[in-house]
GROMACS .gro file of C-alpha atoms in nm:
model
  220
    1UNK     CA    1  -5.537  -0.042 -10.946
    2UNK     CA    2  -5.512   0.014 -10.600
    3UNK     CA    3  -5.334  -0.215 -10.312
    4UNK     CA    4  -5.584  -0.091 -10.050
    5UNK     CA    5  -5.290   0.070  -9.806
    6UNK     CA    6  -5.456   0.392  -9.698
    7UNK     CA    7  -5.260   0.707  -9.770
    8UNK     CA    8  -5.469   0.937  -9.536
    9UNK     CA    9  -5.821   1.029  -9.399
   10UNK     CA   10  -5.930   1.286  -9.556
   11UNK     CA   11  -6.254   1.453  -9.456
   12UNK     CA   12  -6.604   1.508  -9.658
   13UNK     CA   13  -6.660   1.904  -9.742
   14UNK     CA   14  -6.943   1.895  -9.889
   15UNK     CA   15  -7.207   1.667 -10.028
   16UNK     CA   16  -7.348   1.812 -10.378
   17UNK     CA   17  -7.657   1.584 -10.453
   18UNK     CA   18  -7.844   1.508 -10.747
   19UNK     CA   19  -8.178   1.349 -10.888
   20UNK     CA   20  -7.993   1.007 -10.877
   21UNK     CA   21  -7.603   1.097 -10.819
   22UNK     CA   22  -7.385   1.369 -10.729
   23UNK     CA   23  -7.051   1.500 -10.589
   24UNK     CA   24  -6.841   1.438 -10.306
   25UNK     CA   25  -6.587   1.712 -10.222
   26UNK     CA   26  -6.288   1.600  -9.997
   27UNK     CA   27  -6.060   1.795  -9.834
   28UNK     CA   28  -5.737   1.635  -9.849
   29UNK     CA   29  -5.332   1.674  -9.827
   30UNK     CA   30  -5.088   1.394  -9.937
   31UNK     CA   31  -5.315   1.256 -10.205
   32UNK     CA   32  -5.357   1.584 -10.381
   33UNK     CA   33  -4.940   1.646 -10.370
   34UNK     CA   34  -4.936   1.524 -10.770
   35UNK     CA   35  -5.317   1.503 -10.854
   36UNK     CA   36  -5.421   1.566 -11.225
   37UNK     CA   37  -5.782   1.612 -11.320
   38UNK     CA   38  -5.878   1.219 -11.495
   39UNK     CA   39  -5.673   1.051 -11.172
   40UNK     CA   40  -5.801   0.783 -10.983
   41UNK     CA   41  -5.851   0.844 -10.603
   42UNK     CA   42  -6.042   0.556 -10.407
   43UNK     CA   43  -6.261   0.695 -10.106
   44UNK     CA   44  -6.386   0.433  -9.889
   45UNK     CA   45  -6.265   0.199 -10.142
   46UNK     CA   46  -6.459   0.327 -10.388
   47UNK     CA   47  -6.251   0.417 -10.733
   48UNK     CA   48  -6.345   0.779 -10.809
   49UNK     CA   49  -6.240   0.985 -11.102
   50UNK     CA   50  -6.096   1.390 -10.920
   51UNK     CA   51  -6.292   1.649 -11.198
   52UNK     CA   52  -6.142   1.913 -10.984
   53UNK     CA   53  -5.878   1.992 -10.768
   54UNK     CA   54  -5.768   2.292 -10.549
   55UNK     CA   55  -5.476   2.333 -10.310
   56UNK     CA   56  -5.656   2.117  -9.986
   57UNK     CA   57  -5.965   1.966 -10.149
   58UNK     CA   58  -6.079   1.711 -10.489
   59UNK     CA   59  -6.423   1.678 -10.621
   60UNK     CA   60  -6.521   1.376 -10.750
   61UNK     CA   61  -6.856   1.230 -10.928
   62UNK     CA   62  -7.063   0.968 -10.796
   63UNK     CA   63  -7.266   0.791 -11.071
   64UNK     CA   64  -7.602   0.618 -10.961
   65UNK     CA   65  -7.442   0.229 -11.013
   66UNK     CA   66  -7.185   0.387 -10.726
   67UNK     CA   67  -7.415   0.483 -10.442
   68UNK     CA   68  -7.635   0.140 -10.557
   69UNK     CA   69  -7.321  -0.070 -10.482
   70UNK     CA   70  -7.131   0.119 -10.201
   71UNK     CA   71  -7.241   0.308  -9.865
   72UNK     CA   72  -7.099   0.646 -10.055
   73UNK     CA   73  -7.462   0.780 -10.029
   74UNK     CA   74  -7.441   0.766  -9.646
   75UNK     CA   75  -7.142   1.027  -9.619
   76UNK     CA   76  -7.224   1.337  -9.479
   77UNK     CA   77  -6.998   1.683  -9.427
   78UNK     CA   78  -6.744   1.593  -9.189
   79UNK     CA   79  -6.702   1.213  -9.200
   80UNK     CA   80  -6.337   1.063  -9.222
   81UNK     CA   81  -6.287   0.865  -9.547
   82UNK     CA   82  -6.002   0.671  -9.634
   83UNK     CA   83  -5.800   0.788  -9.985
   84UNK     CA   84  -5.574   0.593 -10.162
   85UNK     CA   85  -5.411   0.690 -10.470
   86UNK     CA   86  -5.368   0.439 -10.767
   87UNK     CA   87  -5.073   0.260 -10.747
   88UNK     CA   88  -4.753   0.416 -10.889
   89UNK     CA   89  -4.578   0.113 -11.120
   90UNK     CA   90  -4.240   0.185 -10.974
   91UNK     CA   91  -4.432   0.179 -10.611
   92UNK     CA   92  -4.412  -0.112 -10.329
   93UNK     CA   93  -4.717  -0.330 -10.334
   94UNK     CA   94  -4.797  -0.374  -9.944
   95UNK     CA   95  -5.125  -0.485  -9.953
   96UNK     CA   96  -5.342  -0.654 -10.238
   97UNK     CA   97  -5.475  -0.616 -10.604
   98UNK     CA   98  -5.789  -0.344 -10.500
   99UNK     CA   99  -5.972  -0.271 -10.803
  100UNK     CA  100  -6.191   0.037 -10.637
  101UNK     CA  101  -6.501  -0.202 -10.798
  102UNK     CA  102  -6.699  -0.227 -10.473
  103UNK     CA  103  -6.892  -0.605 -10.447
  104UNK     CA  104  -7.130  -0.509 -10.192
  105UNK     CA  105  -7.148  -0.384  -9.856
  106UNK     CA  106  -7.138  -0.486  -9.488
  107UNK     CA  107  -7.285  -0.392  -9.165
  108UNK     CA  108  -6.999  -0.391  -8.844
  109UNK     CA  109  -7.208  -0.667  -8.602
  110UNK     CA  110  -6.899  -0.590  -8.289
  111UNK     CA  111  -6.600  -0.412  -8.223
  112UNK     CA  112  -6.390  -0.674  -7.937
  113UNK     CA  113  -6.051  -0.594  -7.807
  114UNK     CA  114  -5.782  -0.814  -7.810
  115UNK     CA  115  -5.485  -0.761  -7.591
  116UNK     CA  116  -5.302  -0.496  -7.894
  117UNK     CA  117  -5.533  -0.553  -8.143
  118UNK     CA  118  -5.914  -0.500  -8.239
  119UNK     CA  119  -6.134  -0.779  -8.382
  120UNK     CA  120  -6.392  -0.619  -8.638
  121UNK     CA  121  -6.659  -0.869  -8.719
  122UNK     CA  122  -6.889  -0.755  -9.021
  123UNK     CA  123  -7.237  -0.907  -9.179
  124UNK     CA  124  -7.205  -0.958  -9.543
  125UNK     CA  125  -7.464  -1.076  -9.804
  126UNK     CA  126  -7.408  -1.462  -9.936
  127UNK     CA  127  -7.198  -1.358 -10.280
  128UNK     CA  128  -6.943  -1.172 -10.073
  129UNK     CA  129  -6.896  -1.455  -9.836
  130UNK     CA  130  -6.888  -1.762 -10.088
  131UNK     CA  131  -6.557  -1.577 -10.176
  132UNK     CA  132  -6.413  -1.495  -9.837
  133UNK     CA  133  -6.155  -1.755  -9.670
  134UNK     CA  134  -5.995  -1.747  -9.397
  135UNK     CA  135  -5.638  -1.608  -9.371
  136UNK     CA  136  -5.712  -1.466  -9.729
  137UNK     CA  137  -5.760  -1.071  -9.794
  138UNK     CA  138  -6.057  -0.867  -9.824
  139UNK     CA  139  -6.076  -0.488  -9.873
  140UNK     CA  140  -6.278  -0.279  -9.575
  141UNK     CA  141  -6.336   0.038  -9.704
  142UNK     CA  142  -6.035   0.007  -9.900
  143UNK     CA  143  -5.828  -0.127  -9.625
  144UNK     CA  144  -5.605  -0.440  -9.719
  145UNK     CA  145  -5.718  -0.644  -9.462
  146UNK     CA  146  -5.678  -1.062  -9.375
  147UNK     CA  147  -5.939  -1.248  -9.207
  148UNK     CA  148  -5.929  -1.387  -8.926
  149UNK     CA  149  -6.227  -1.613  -8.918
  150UNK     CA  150  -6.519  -1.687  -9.102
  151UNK     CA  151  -6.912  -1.791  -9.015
  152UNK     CA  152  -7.207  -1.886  -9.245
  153UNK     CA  153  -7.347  -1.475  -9.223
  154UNK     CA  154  -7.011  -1.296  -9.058
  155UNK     CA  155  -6.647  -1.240  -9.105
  156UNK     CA  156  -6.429  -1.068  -8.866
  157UNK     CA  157  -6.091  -0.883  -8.934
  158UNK     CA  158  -5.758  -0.827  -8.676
  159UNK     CA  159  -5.630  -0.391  -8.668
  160UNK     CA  160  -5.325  -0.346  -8.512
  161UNK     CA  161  -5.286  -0.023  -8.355
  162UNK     CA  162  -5.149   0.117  -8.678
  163UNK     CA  163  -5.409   0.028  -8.906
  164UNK     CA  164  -5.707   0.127  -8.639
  165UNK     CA  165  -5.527   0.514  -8.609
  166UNK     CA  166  -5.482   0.597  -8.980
  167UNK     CA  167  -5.796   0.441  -9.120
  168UNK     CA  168  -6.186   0.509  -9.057
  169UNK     CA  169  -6.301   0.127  -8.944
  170UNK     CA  170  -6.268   0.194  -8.561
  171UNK     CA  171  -6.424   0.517  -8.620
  172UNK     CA  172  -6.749   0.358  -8.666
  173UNK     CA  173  -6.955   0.176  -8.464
  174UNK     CA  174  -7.204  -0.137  -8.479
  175UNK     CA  175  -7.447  -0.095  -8.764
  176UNK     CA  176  -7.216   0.098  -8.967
  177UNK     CA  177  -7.248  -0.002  -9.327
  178UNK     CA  178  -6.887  -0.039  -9.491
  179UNK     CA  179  -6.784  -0.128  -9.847
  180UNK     CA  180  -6.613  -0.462  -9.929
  181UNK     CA  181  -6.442  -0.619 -10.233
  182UNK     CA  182  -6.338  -0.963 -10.286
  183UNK     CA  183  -6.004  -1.037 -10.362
  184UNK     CA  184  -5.980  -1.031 -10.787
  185UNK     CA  185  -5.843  -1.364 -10.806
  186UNK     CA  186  -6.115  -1.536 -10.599
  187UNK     CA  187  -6.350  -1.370 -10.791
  188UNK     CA  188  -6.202  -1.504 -11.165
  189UNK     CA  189  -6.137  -1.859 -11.017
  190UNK     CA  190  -6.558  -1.848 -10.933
  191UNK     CA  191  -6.611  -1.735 -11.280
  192UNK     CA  192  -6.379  -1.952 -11.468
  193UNK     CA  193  -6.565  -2.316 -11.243
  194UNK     CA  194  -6.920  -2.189 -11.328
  195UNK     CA  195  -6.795  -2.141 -11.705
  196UNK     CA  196  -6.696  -2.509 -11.674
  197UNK     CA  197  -6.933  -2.652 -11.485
  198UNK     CA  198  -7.192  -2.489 -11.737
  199UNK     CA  199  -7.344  -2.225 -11.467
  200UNK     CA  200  -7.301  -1.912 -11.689
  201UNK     CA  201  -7.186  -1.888 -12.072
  202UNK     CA  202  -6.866  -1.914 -12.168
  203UNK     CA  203  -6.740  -1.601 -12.351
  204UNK     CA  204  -6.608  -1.783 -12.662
  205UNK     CA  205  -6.870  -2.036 -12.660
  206UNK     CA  206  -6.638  -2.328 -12.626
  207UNK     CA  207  -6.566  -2.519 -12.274
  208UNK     CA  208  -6.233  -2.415 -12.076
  209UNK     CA  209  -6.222  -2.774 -11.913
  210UNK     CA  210  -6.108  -2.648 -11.633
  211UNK     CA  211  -6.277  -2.877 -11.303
  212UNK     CA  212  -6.291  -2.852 -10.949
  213UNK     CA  213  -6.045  -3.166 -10.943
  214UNK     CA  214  -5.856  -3.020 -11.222
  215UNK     CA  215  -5.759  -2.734 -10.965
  216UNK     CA  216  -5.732  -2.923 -10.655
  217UNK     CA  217  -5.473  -3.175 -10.838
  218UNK     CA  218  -5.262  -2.867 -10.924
  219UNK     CA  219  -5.251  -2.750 -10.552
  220UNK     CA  220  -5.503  -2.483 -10.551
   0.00000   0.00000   0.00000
């Protein structure tokens, strides 16, 4: 599990491809201070398991259901990345639950500034929006981030200064694709009202009973 509060940019080394999915190497510095081979390191967002290490680089694998989902298969040698390393349980949790599991990805529509800030509005497919609301969080590229508003094809995102210097997103530009993942819980509350509604099967088999107005009179 991740919280999606970037550790560093590290940089792409080298791009090892394959018939349908390869290797990224990173070079890298803080995440690599107490990296076993088996870790978790997310790149972009992306969960990715280090099969190698050295003193200022990790390699990881990308499997082919990884570059279908993500924008990993865009990286070239050079390009920033944000890392993240899975959360330590004795660590502060300053962001959200990040799985690494990447939904789908985005396209950046505009960069706008805004007096100290930078408004990030991204294009995302209809799954990943029936599960964005406002004020709620959303990972960019495996940024914790809260959004700021919402339209029927776009979302758009506030960086403070901070977040735009130690993170890739301003480092693109319009037309960039970028990963996202819907907050977990959003996600299990869509799953659990199709269950009862009757939209998908139920694991068990048996109806959870659990209703729109069931939730709504409980203050969700």
């Amino acid at each position: 599990m991740f919280t999606g509060i970037v550790e560093e940019l590290g940089r792409v080394r080298r791009v090892l491809p394959g018939a349908r999915a390869g290797k990224l190497v990173i070079g890298a510095k803080k995440v690599l201070e107490d990296v076993h081979i088996g870790d978790s390191i997310a790149v972009n967002g992306v969960c990715l398991t280090v099969v190698a290490a050295g003193a200022d680089e990790f390699t990881a694998d990308v499997m082919p259901e990884t570059l279908r989902k993500s924008g990993l298969g865009t990286l070239k040698a050079g390009d920033p990345v944000d890392l993240e390393r899975a959360m330590a349980a004795n660590g502060r949790f300053g962001g959200h639950i990040v799985s690494g599991h990447i939904d789908g990805v985005g396209r950046i529509v505009e960069m706008r500034p805004e007096q100290n800030a930078v408004i990030v509005t991204i294009a995302a497919p209809k799954h990943i929006l029936d599960l964005v609301v406002e004020k709620g969080s959303i990972a960019i590229d495996g940024i914790s981030l809260t959004v700021a508003s919402l339209s029927p094809s776009t979302f758009s995102v506030s960086l403070i200064p901070h977040t735009a210097a130690e993170t890739v997103l301003l480092k693109k530009r319009a037309g960039d694709v970028v990963n996202l993942e819907n907050d977990v819980v959003g996600k299990y509350v869509q799953k659990l009202l199709a269950t009862a509604r009757g939209d998908g099967p139920a694991e068990t088999g048996a109806s959870t009973g659990l209703t729109l107005e069931y939730l709504q009179s409980q203050g969700f």
